Coordinates of N, CA, C and O in Angstrom, one line a residue:
S1 N 0.8 -1.2 0.0 CA 0.0 0.0 0.0 C 0.9 1.3 0.0 O 1.9 1.3 0.6
V2 N 0.5 2.3 -0.6 CA 1.2 3.6 -0.8 C 0.6 4.5 0.1 O -0.6 4.7 0.2
L3 N 1.5 5.3 0.8 CA 1.0 6.3 1.7 C 0.6 7.5 0.9 O 1.3 8.0 0.1
D4 N -0.7 7.8 1.1 CA -1.3 9.0 0.4 C -0.8 10.4 0.9 O -0.5 11.3 0.2
K5 N -0.9 10.5 2.2 CA -0.5 11.7 2.8 C 0.3 11.4 4.2 O -0.1 10.4 4.8
L6 N 1.2 12.2 4.5 CA 1.8 12.2 5.8 C 1.8 13.5 6.6 O 2.0 14.5 6.0
F7 N 1.3 13.4 7.8 CA 1.2 14.6 8.7 C 2.2 14.6 9.8 O 2.4 13.6 10.4
V8 N 3.0 15.7 9.8 CA 3.9 15.8 10.8 C 3.6 17.0 11.6 O 3.5 18.2 11.1
E9 N 3.5 16.8 12.9 CA 3.1 18.0 13.8 C 4.3 18.6 14.4 O 5.2 17.9 15.1
I10 N 4.6 19.9 14.3 CA 5.7 20.6 14.8 C 5.1 21.7 15.8 O 4.4 22.6 15.4
P11 N 5.3 21.5 17.1 CA 4.7 22.4 18.0 C 5.4 23.9 17.8 O 6.6 24.0 17.9
S12 N 4.5 24.8 17.5 CA 5.0 26.1 17.2 C 3.8 27.2 17.3 O 2.9 26.9 16.6
Q13 N 3.9 28.1 18.2 CA 2.7 29.1 18.3 C 2.7 29.9 17.1 O 1.7 30.3 16.5
Q14 N 3.9 30.2 16.4 CA 3.9 31.1 15.3 C 3.3 30.4 14.0 O 2.6 31.0 13.3
L15 N 3.4 28.9 14.0 CA 2.7 28.3 12.8 C 1.3 27.7 13.2 O 0.8 26.9 12.4
D16 N 0.8 28.0 14.4 CA -0.4 27.4 14.8 C -1.5 27.9 13.9 O -1.6 29.0 13.4
G17 N -2.3 26.9 13.4 CA -3.4 27.2 12.4 C -3.0 26.9 11.1 O -3.8 27.1 10.1
L18 N -1.7 26.6 10.7 CA -1.3 26.4 9.4 C -1.0 25.0 9.1 O -0.6 24.2 10.0
V19 N -1.4 24.5 8.0 CA -1.0 23.2 7.5 C -0.3 23.3 6.2 O -0.7 24.0 5.3
F20 N 1.0 22.8 6.2 CA 1.8 22.8 5.0 C 1.5 21.5 4.2 O 1.7 20.3 4.8
I21 N 1.3 21.6 2.9 CA 1.2 20.3 2.1 C 2.5 20.5 1.2 O 2.6 21.4 0.4
D22 N 3.3 19.4 1.2 CA 4.4 19.4 0.6 C 4.3 18.4 -0.7 O 4.0 17.3 -0.5
T23 N 4.3 19.0 -1.9 CA 4.1 18.2 -3.1 C 5.5 17.5 -3.4 O 6.5 17.8 -2.7
P24 N 5.5 16.6 -4.3 CA 6.8 15.9 -4.5 C 7.9 16.8 -5.1 O 7.5 17.9 -5.5
G25 N 9.0 16.3 -5.3 CA 10.1 17.1 -5.9 C 9.5 17.3 -7.3 O 10.0 16.6 -8.3
Y26 N 8.8 18.3 -7.6 CA 8.0 18.5 -8.8 C 9.1 18.7 -10.0 O 10.0 19.3 -9.9
N27 N 8.7 17.9 -11.1 CA 9.4 18.1 -12.3 C 8.4 18.0 -13.4 O 7.2 17.5 -13.2
N28 N 8.7 18.4 -14.6 CA 7.8 18.5 -15.7 C 7.8 17.2 -16.5 O 7.2 17.0 -17.6
S29 N 8.3 16.1 -16.0 CA 8.4 14.8 -16.6 C 7.1 14.2 -16.9 O 6.1 14.3 -16.0
D30 N 6.8 13.6 -18.1 CA 5.6 12.9 -18.4 C 5.6 11.5 -17.8 O 4.6 10.7 -17.8
K31 N 6.7 11.0 -17.1 CA 7.0 9.8 -16.6 C 6.2 9.6 -15.3 O 6.4 10.5 -14.3
A32 N 5.3 8.6 -15.1 CA 4.6 8.4 -13.9 C 5.5 7.7 -12.8 O 6.4 6.9 -13.2
N33 N 5.3 8.1 -11.6 CA 6.0 7.4 -10.5 C 5.4 6.1 -10.3 O 4.2 5.7 -10.4
Q34 N 6.4 5.2 -10.0 CA 6.0 3.7 -9.8 C 5.2 3.6 -8.6 O 4.2 2.8 -8.5
S35 N 5.4 4.5 -7.6 CA 4.6 4.3 -6.3 C 3.1 4.6 -6.4 O 2.4 3.9 -5.9
N36 N 2.8 5.6 -7.2 CA 1.3 5.8 -7.3 C 0.7 6.0 -8.7 O -0.5 6.3 -8.9
G37 N 1.6 5.8 -9.7 CA 1.1 5.8 -11.1 C 0.8 7.1 -11.6 O 0.2 7.3 -12.7
K38 N 1.2 8.2 -10.8 CA 0.9 9.6 -11.3 C 2.2 10.3 -11.5 O 3.2 10.0 -10.9
T39 N 2.1 11.3 -12.4 CA 3.3 12.2 -12.6 C 3.4 13.1 -11.5 O 2.4 13.3 -10.8
D40 N 4.5 13.7 -11.3 CA 4.8 14.7 -10.3 C 3.8 15.8 -10.4 O 3.2 16.5 -9.6
R41 N 3.6 16.2 -11.8 CA 2.7 17.3 -12.1 C 1.3 17.1 -11.7 O 0.6 17.9 -11.1
E42 N 0.8 15.8 -11.9 CA -0.6 15.4 -11.5 C -0.7 15.5 -9.9 O -1.7 16.0 -9.5
T43 N 0.3 15.0 -9.2 CA 0.2 15.0 -7.7 C 0.2 16.4 -7.3 O -0.5 16.8 -6.4
A44 N 1.1 17.3 -7.9 CA 1.2 18.6 -7.4 C -0.1 19.3 -7.8 O -0.6 20.1 -6.8
L45 N -0.8 19.1 -8.9 CA -2.1 19.8 -9.2 C -3.1 19.4 -8.2 O -4.0 20.2 -7.8
E46 N -3.1 18.1 -7.7 CA -4.1 17.7 -6.8 C -3.9 18.5 -5.5 O -4.8 19.0 -4.8
A47 N -2.6 18.5 -5.0 CA -2.3 19.3 -3.8 C -2.7 20.7 -3.8 O -3.1 21.3 -2.9
L48 N -2.5 21.4 -5.0 CA -2.8 22.7 -5.2 C -4.2 23.0 -4.9 O -4.6 24.2 -4.4
G49 N -5.1 22.0 -5.2 CA -6.6 22.3 -4.9 C -6.9 22.2 -3.4 O -8.0 22.6 -3.0
E50 N -6.0 21.8 -2.6 CA -6.2 21.7 -1.2 C -5.7 22.9 -0.3 O -6.0 22.9 0.9
G51 N -5.1 23.8 -0.9 CA -4.5 24.9 -0.1 C -5.1 26.2 -0.4 O -5.9 26.5 -1.3
N52 N -4.7 27.2 0.5 CA -5.2 28.6 0.4 C -4.0 29.5 0.0 O -4.2 30.6 -0.5
V53 N -2.8 29.1 0.5 CA -1.6 29.9 0.2 C -0.5 29.0 -0.4 O -0.3 28.0 0.2
L54 N 0.1 29.4 -1.5 CA 1.1 28.6 -2.1 C 2.5 29.1 -1.7 O 2.8 30.4 -1.9
F55 N 3.4 28.3 -1.2 CA 4.8 28.6 -1.0 C 5.5 27.8 -2.1 O 5.6 26.6 -2.0
W56 N 6.1 28.6 -3.1 CA 6.8 27.9 -4.1 C 8.2 28.0 -4.0 O 8.8 29.1 -4.0
L57 N 9.0 26.9 -3.7 CA 10.4 26.8 -3.5 C 11.2 26.7 -4.7 O 10.7 25.8 -5.6
V58 N 12.2 27.4 -5.0 CA 13.0 27.3 -6.2 C 14.4 27.3 -5.6 O 14.7 28.2 -4.8
D59 N 15.2 26.4 -6.1 CA 16.6 26.4 -5.7 C 17.3 27.6 -6.3 O 17.2 27.9 -7.5
C60 N 18.0 28.4 -5.4 CA 18.7 29.6 -5.9 C 19.7 29.4 -7.0 O 19.9 30.3 -7.8
E61 N 20.2 28.2 -7.0 CA 21.1 27.9 -8.1 C 20.6 27.8 -9.4 O 21.2 27.8 -10.4
R62 N 19.2 27.5 -9.4 CA 18.5 27.6 -10.7 C 18.4 29.1 -11.2 O 17.9 29.3 -12.3
G63 N 18.7 30.0 -10.4 CA 18.6 31.4 -10.8 C 17.0 31.8 -10.7 O 16.4 31.3 -9.8
T64 N 16.7 32.6 -11.6 CA 15.2 33.1 -11.6 C 14.3 32.3 -12.6 O 13.3 32.7 -13.0
T65 N 14.7 31.1 -12.7 CA 14.0 30.2 -13.6 C 12.6 29.7 -13.1 O 12.5 28.7 -12.5
V66 N 11.6 30.7 -13.1 CA 10.3 30.3 -12.6 C 9.4 30.2 -13.9 O 8.2 29.8 -13.7
S67 N 9.9 30.6 -14.9 CA 9.0 30.6 -16.1 C 8.5 29.2 -16.5 O 7.4 29.1 -17.0
N68 N 9.2 28.2 -16.2 CA 8.8 26.8 -16.5 C 7.7 26.4 -15.5 O 6.9 25.5 -15.7
D69 N 7.7 27.0 -14.4 CA 6.7 26.7 -13.3 C 5.4 27.5 -13.4 O 4.4 27.1 -12.7
I70 N 5.4 28.6 -14.2 CA 4.3 29.5 -14.2 C 2.9 28.7 -14.6 O 2.0 29.1 -14.0
E71 N 3.1 27.9 -15.5 CA 1.9 27.2 -16.0 C 1.2 26.4 -14.8 O 0.0 26.5 -14.7
I72 N 2.0 25.7 -14.0 CA 1.4 25.0 -12.9 C 0.9 26.0 -11.7 O -0.1 25.7 -11.2
I73 N 1.7 27.0 -11.5 CA 1.4 27.9 -10.5 C 0.0 28.6 -10.9 O -0.8 28.9 -10.0
K74 N -0.2 28.9 -12.1 CA -1.5 29.5 -12.5 C -2.7 28.7 -12.2 O -3.8 29.2 -12.1
Q75 N -2.5 27.3 -11.9 CA -3.6 26.5 -11.5 C -4.1 26.8 -10.1 O -5.1 26.2 -9.8
F76 N -3.2 27.5 -9.4 CA -3.5 27.8 -7.9 C -4.2 29.1 -7.8 O -3.7 30.1 -8.3
D77 N -5.4 29.0 -7.2 CA -6.2 30.3 -7.0 C -6.0 30.8 -5.5 O -6.6 30.2 -4.6
G78 N -5.1 31.7 -5.3 CA -4.9 32.2 -4.0 C -3.6 32.9 -3.9 O -2.9 33.2 -4.8
K79 N -3.2 33.3 -2.6 CA -2.0 34.1 -2.5 C -0.8 33.2 -2.5 O -0.8 31.9 -2.4
K80 N 0.3 33.8 -2.9 CA 1.6 33.1 -3.3 C 2.7 33.7 -2.6 O 2.9 35.0 -2.4
V81 N 3.6 32.9 -2.2 CA 5.1 33.2 -1.6 C 6.0 32.5 -2.4 O 6.0 31.2 -2.5
F82 N 7.0 33.2 -3.0 CA 8.0 32.6 -3.9 C 9.3 32.7 -3.1 O 9.8 33.7 -2.7
I83 N 9.9 31.4 -2.8 CA 11.0 31.3 -2.1 C 12.2 30.8 -2.8 O 12.1 29.6 -3.3
F84 N 13.3 31.7 -3.0 CA 14.5 31.0 -3.6 C 15.4 30.6 -2.4 O 15.9 31.4 -1.7
N85 N 15.5 29.2 -2.3 CA 16.2 28.8 -1.1 C 17.7 28.5 -1.4 O 18.2 28.7 -2.6
K86 N 18.4 28.3 -0.4 CA 19.9 28.1 -0.5 C 20.6 29.4 -0.8 O 21.6 29.5 -1.5
A87 N 20.0 30.5 -0.4 CA 20.5 31.8 -0.6 C 22.0 32.1 -0.2 O 22.8 32.8 -0.8
D88 N 22.4 31.3 0.9 CA 23.8 31.4 1.4 C 24.8 31.0 0.3 O 25.9 31.5 0.4
K89 N 24.4 30.3 -0.7 CA 25.4 29.8 -1.7 C 25.6 31.0 -2.8 O 26.4 30.9 -3.7
K90 N 24.7 32.0 -2.8 CA 24.8 33.1 -3.7 C 25.3 34.5 -3.2 O 25.8 35.2 -3.8
G91 N 25.0 34.7 -1.9 CA 25.3 36.1 -1.4 C 24.3 37.0 -1.6 O 23.5 36.9 -2.5
V92 N 24.3 38.2 -0.9 CA 23.3 39.2 -0.9 C 23.1 39.8 -2.2 O 21.9 39.9 -2.8
Q93 N 24.1 40.3 -2.8 CA 24.0 41.0 -4.2 C 23.4 40.0 -5.2 O 22.5 40.5 -6.0
E94 N 23.8 38.9 -5.4 CA 23.2 37.9 -6.3 C 21.8 37.6 -6.0 O 20.9 37.5 -6.9
C95 N 21.5 37.4 -4.7 CA 20.1 37.2 -4.3 C 19.1 38.4 -4.7 O 18.0 38.2 -5.1
V96 N 19.6 39.6 -4.5 CA 18.9 40.8 -4.9 C 18.6 40.7 -6.3 O 17.3 40.9 -6.8
K97 N 19.5 40.4 -7.2 CA 19.3 40.2 -8.7 C 18.3 39.1 -9.0 O 17.4 39.4 -9.8
I98 N 18.5 38.0 -8.3 CA 17.5 36.9 -8.6 C 16.1 37.3 -8.2 O 15.2 37.1 -8.9
V99 N 15.9 37.9 -7.0 CA 14.6 38.3 -6.5 C 14.0 39.4 -7.5 O 12.8 39.3 -7.9
E100 N 14.8 40.4 -7.9 CA 14.3 41.4 -8.8 C 13.9 40.9 -10.1 O 12.8 41.2 -10.8
D101 N 14.8 39.9 -10.7 CA 14.5 39.4 -12.0 C 13.2 38.5 -11.9 O 12.3 38.6 -12.9
A102 N 13.1 37.8 -10.9 CA 11.8 36.9 -10.6 C 10.6 37.8 -10.5 O 9.6 37.6 -11.1
A103 N 10.7 38.9 -9.8 CA 9.6 39.8 -9.6 C 9.2 40.4 -10.8 O 7.9 40.5 -11.1
R104 N 10.0 40.8 -11.8 CA 9.7 41.3 -13.1 C 8.8 40.3 -13.9 O 7.8 40.6 -14.4
T105 N 9.2 39.0 -13.8 CA 8.4 38.0 -14.4 C 7.1 37.7 -13.8 O 6.1 37.7 -14.5
L106 N 7.1 37.5 -12.5 CA 5.9 37.1 -11.8 C 4.9 38.2 -11.8 O 3.7 37.9 -11.7
Y107 N 5.3 39.5 -11.6 CA 4.2 40.5 -11.6 C 3.6 40.7 -13.0 O 2.6 41.4 -13.0
K108 N 4.3 40.2 -14.0 CA 3.6 40.3 -15.3 C 2.5 39.1 -15.4 O 1.5 39.3 -16.1
E109 N 2.8 38.1 -14.7 CA 1.8 36.9 -14.8 C 0.8 36.8 -13.8 O -0.2 36.2 -14.0
F110 N 1.0 37.5 -12.6 CA 0.0 37.4 -11.5 C -0.3 38.8 -11.0 O 0.6 39.7 -10.9
P111 N -1.5 39.1 -10.5 CA -1.9 40.4 -9.9 C -1.0 40.5 -8.7 O -0.7 39.6 -7.9
Q112 N -0.5 41.8 -8.5 CA 0.4 42.1 -7.3 C -0.2 41.7 -6.0 O 0.5 41.2 -5.1
E113 N -1.5 41.8 -5.8 CA -2.1 41.5 -4.6 C -2.1 40.0 -4.2 O -2.3 39.6 -3.2
E114 N -1.9 39.2 -5.3 CA -1.9 37.7 -5.1 C -0.5 37.3 -4.5 O -0.3 36.2 -4.0
I115 N 0.6 38.1 -4.7 CA 1.9 37.7 -4.2 C 2.2 38.3 -2.9 O 2.3 39.6 -2.8
I116 N 2.4 37.5 -1.9 CA 2.6 38.0 -0.6 C 4.1 38.5 -0.5 O 4.3 39.6 0.0
D117 N 5.0 37.7 -1.1 CA 6.4 38.2 -1.2 C 7.1 37.2 -2.0 O 6.8 36.1 -2.5
I118 N 8.3 37.7 -2.5 CA 9.3 37.0 -3.2 C 10.6 37.1 -2.4 O 11.0 38.3 -2.3
I119 N 11.1 36.0 -2.0 CA 12.3 36.2 -1.1 C 13.5 35.2 -1.4 O 13.2 34.2 -2.1
A120 N 14.6 35.6 -1.1 CA 15.9 34.6 -1.1 C 16.1 34.3 0.3 O 16.3 35.2 1.1
Y121 N 16.1 33.1 0.6 CA 16.2 32.6 2.0 C 17.2 31.5 2.2 O 17.4 30.6 1.2
S122 N 17.9 31.4 3.3 CA 18.8 30.5 3.6 C 18.4 29.7 4.9 O 18.3 30.3 5.9
T123 N 18.1 28.4 4.7 CA 17.8 27.6 5.8 C 19.0 27.4 6.7 O 18.8 27.4 7.9
L124 N 20.1 27.3 6.1 CA 21.4 27.1 6.8 C 21.6 28.3 7.8 O 21.9 28.0 9.0
D125 N 21.3 29.5 7.4 CA 21.5 30.8 8.2 C 20.2 31.1 9.0 O 20.3 32.0 9.7
N126 N 19.1 30.5 8.5 CA 17.8 30.9 9.0 C 17.6 32.4 8.8 O 17.2 33.2 9.7
K127 N 17.8 32.8 7.5 CA 17.8 34.3 7.3 C 17.3 34.6 5.9 O 17.6 33.9 4.9
I128 N 16.6 35.7 5.8 CA 16.1 36.2 4.4 C 17.3 37.1 4.0 O 17.6 38.1 4.5
Y129 N 17.8 36.8 2.8 CA 18.8 37.6 2.2 C 18.3 38.8 1.4 O 18.9 39.8 1.3
C130 N 17.1 38.5 0.8 CA 16.4 39.6 0.1 C 14.9 39.4 0.1 O 14.5 38.3 -0.1
S131 N 14.1 40.4 0.3 CA 12.6 40.3 0.4 C 12.1 41.4 -0.6 O 12.3 42.6 -0.3
K132 N 11.4 41.1 -1.5 CA 10.9 42.1 -2.5 C 10.0 43.1 -1.7 O 10.0 44.3 -2.0
N133 N 9.1 42.5 -0.8 CA 8.2 43.4 -0.1 C 8.7 43.8 1.3 O 7.9 44.3 2.1
H134 N 10.0 43.6 1.5 CA 10.6 43.9 2.7 C 9.9 43.3 3.9 O 9.7 44.0 5.0
L135 N 9.4 42.1 3.8 CA 8.8 41.4 5.0 C 9.8 40.5 5.7 O 10.7 39.9 5.1
T136 N 9.5 40.3 7.0 CA 10.2 39.3 7.8 C 9.4 37.9 7.7 O 8.3 37.9 7.3
L137 N 10.1 36.9 8.1 CA 9.4 35.6 8.2 C 8.2 35.6 9.0 O 7.0 35.2 8.5
P138 N 8.2 36.2 10.2 CA 6.9 36.2 11.0 C 5.8 37.0 10.2 O 4.6 36.6 10.3
E139 N 6.2 38.1 9.5 CA 5.1 38.8 8.8 C 4.6 38.1 7.6 O 3.4 38.1 7.3
I140 N 5.4 37.3 6.9 CA 5.0 36.4 5.8 C 4.1 35.3 6.3 O 2.9 35.2 5.7
V141 N 4.4 34.7 7.5 CA 3.5 33.8 8.1 C 2.1 34.5 8.5 O 1.1 33.8 8.2
D142 N 2.2 35.6 9.0 CA 0.9 36.4 9.4 C 0.1 36.6 8.2 O -1.1 36.4 8.2
E143 N 0.7 37.0 7.0 CA 0.0 37.3 5.8 C -0.7 36.0 5.3 O -1.8 36.0 4.8
A144 N 0.1 34.9 5.4 CA -0.4 33.6 5.0 C -1.7 33.2 5.8 O -2.6 32.7 5.3
K145 N -1.6 33.4 7.1 CA -2.7 33.0 8.0 C -3.9 33.9 7.7 O -5.0 33.4 7.6
K146 N -3.7 35.1 7.4 CA -4.9 36.0 7.0 C -5.5 35.6 5.7 O -6.7 35.5 5.5
A147 N -4.6 35.2 4.7 CA -5.1 34.8 3.4 C -5.8 33.5 3.5 O -6.8 33.4 2.8
G148 N -5.2 32.6 4.3 CA -5.7 31.2 4.3 C -7.0 31.2 5.1 O -7.9 30.5 4.8
N149 N -7.0 31.9 6.2 CA -8.3 32.0 7.2 C -8.6 30.6 7.6 O -9.7 30.4 8.0
G150 N -7.7 29.6 7.5 CA -8.0 28.3 7.9 C -9.1 27.6 7.2 O -9.7 26.5 7.8
V151 N -9.5 28.0 6.1 CA -10.6 27.4 5.4 C -10.3 27.1 4.0 O -10.0 27.9 3.2
S152 N -10.4 25.8 3.6 CA -10.1 25.4 2.3 C -11.2 25.7 1.4 O -12.3 25.8 1.8
E153 N -11.1 25.6 0.1 CA -12.2 25.8 -0.8 C -13.3 24.8 -0.6 O -14.4 25.1 -0.7
M154 N -12.9 23.5 -0.5 CA -13.8 22.4 -0.2 C -14.6 22.6 1.0 O -15.8 22.5 1.0
N155 N -14.0 23.1 2.2 CA -14.8 23.4 3.4 C -15.7 24.6 3.1 O -16.8 24.6 3.6
F156 N -15.4 25.5 2.4 CA -16.2 26.7 2.0 C -17.4 26.2 1.3 O -18.5 26.6 1.6
I157 N -17.2 25.3 0.4 CA -18.3 24.8 -0.5 C -19.3 23.9 0.5 O -20.5 24.1 0.4
K158 N -18.7 23.2 1.3 CA -19.5 22.4 2.3 C -20.3 23.3 3.1 O -21.5 23.1 3.4
E159 N -19.7 24.4 3.6 CA -20.4 25.4 4.5 C -21.5 26.0 3.8 O -22.7 26.3 4.2
L160 N -21.3 26.3 2.5 CA -22.3 27.1 1.6 C -23.4 26.0 1.4 O -24.7 26.5 1.6
I161 N -23.2 24.7 1.1 CA -24.3 23.8 0.9 C -25.1 23.6 2.2 O -26.3 23.6 2.2
N162 N -24.3 23.6 3.4 CA -25.1 23.5 4.7 C -26.1 24.7 4.9 O -27.2 24.6 5.4
M163 N -25.5 25.9 4.6 CA -26.3 27.1 4.7 C -27.5 27.0 3.8 O -28.6 27.4 4.2
L164 N -27.3 26.5 2.6 CA -28.5 26.5 1.6 C -29.5 25.5 2.2 O -30.8 25.8 2.1
F165 N -29.1 24.4 2.7 CA -30.0 23.4 3.3 C -30.7 24.1 4.5 O -32.0 23.9 4.6
D166 N -29.9 24.7 5.3 CA -30.6 25.4 6.5 C -31.6 26.4 6.1 O -32.7 26.4 6.7
D167 N -31.3 27.2 5.0 CA -32.2 28.1 4.5 C -33.5 27.6 4.0 O -34.6 28.0 4.2
E168 N -33.3 26.4 3.3 CA -34.5 25.7 2.7 C -35.4 25.1 3.8 O -36.5 25.1 3.7
I169 N -34.8 24.5 4.8 CA -35.4 23.9 5.9 C -36.2 25.1 6.7 O -37.5 24.9 7.0
T170 N -35.6 26.2 6.9 CA -36.3 27.2 7.6 C -37.5 27.8 6.8 O -38.6 28.1 7.3
A171 N -37.3 27.9 5.4 CA -38.3 28.4 4.4 C -39.5 27.3 4.5 O -40.6 27.7 4.5
S172 N -39.2 26.1 4.6 CA -40.2 25.0 4.5 C -41.0 25.1 5.8 O -42.2 24.8 5.8
Q173 N -40.3 25.2 7.0 CA -41.0 25.3 8.3 C -41.9 26.5 8.3 O -43.0 26.3 8.8
N174 N -41.4 27.6 7.8 CA -42.3 28.8 7.7 C -43.5 28.6 6.8 O -44.7 29.0 7.2
A175 N -43.3 27.9 5.8 CA -44.5 27.6 4.8 C -45.4 26.7 5.5 O -46.6 26.9 5.4
I176 N -45.0 25.7 6.2 CA -45.8 24.7 6.9 C -46.6 25.6 8.0 O -47.8 25.3 8.1
K177 N -45.9 26.4 8.7 CA -46.6 27.3 9.7 C -47.7 28.1 9.1 O -48.8 28.1 9.7
D178 N -47.4 28.6 8.0 CA -48.4 29.5 7.3 C -49.6 28.7 6.9 O -50.8 29.2 7.0
I179 N -49.4 27.5 6.3 CA -50.4 26.6 5.9 C -51.3 26.2 7.1 O -52.6 26.2 7.0
E180 N -50.7 25.8 8.2 CA -51.4 25.4 9.4 C -52.2 26.6 9.9 O -53.4 26.3 10.4
E181 N -51.7 27.8 9.9 CA -52.4 29.0 10.4 C -53.6 29.1 9.5 O -54.7 29.6 10.0
D182 N -53.5 29.0 8.2 CA -54.7 29.2 7.2 C -55.7 28.1 7.5 O -56.8 28.4 7.4

């Protein structure tokens, strides 16, 4: 049997209320994985439907190559954070260039209000080398929480259906009451 999802809980007040869905090491290959018979692209697209905020990681050593990813990122309807990781391998000046180049591309493709930030980040140093919107990590997490609001689209639809049923039940009860009074 293949594990469909894995949940790892990390106690943290700062991350409270957030769930991160990690897609596979996404690539554009048409080759299906032996484990689940799906391509990385198909698995990533499924995961995109489950989230409210997209954190898209790009290896800094790839430079600003997000153009190959834009097609799949456009499938996601919500706020986005673009993270160029391993920034320590590039240095501040190179990271500024990477973030600025990426911003030029991304702001042509997505409305500015959809992008929370574009950052160059180093896990090794636990440090942002460059932030397009001059945000700190806690500020990015706060923006993600506001945008996500803890409600997935599926839960929103379920709530909407429940409200419709409740409204219909109330209307039916009122109609019955009116009929009984007549």
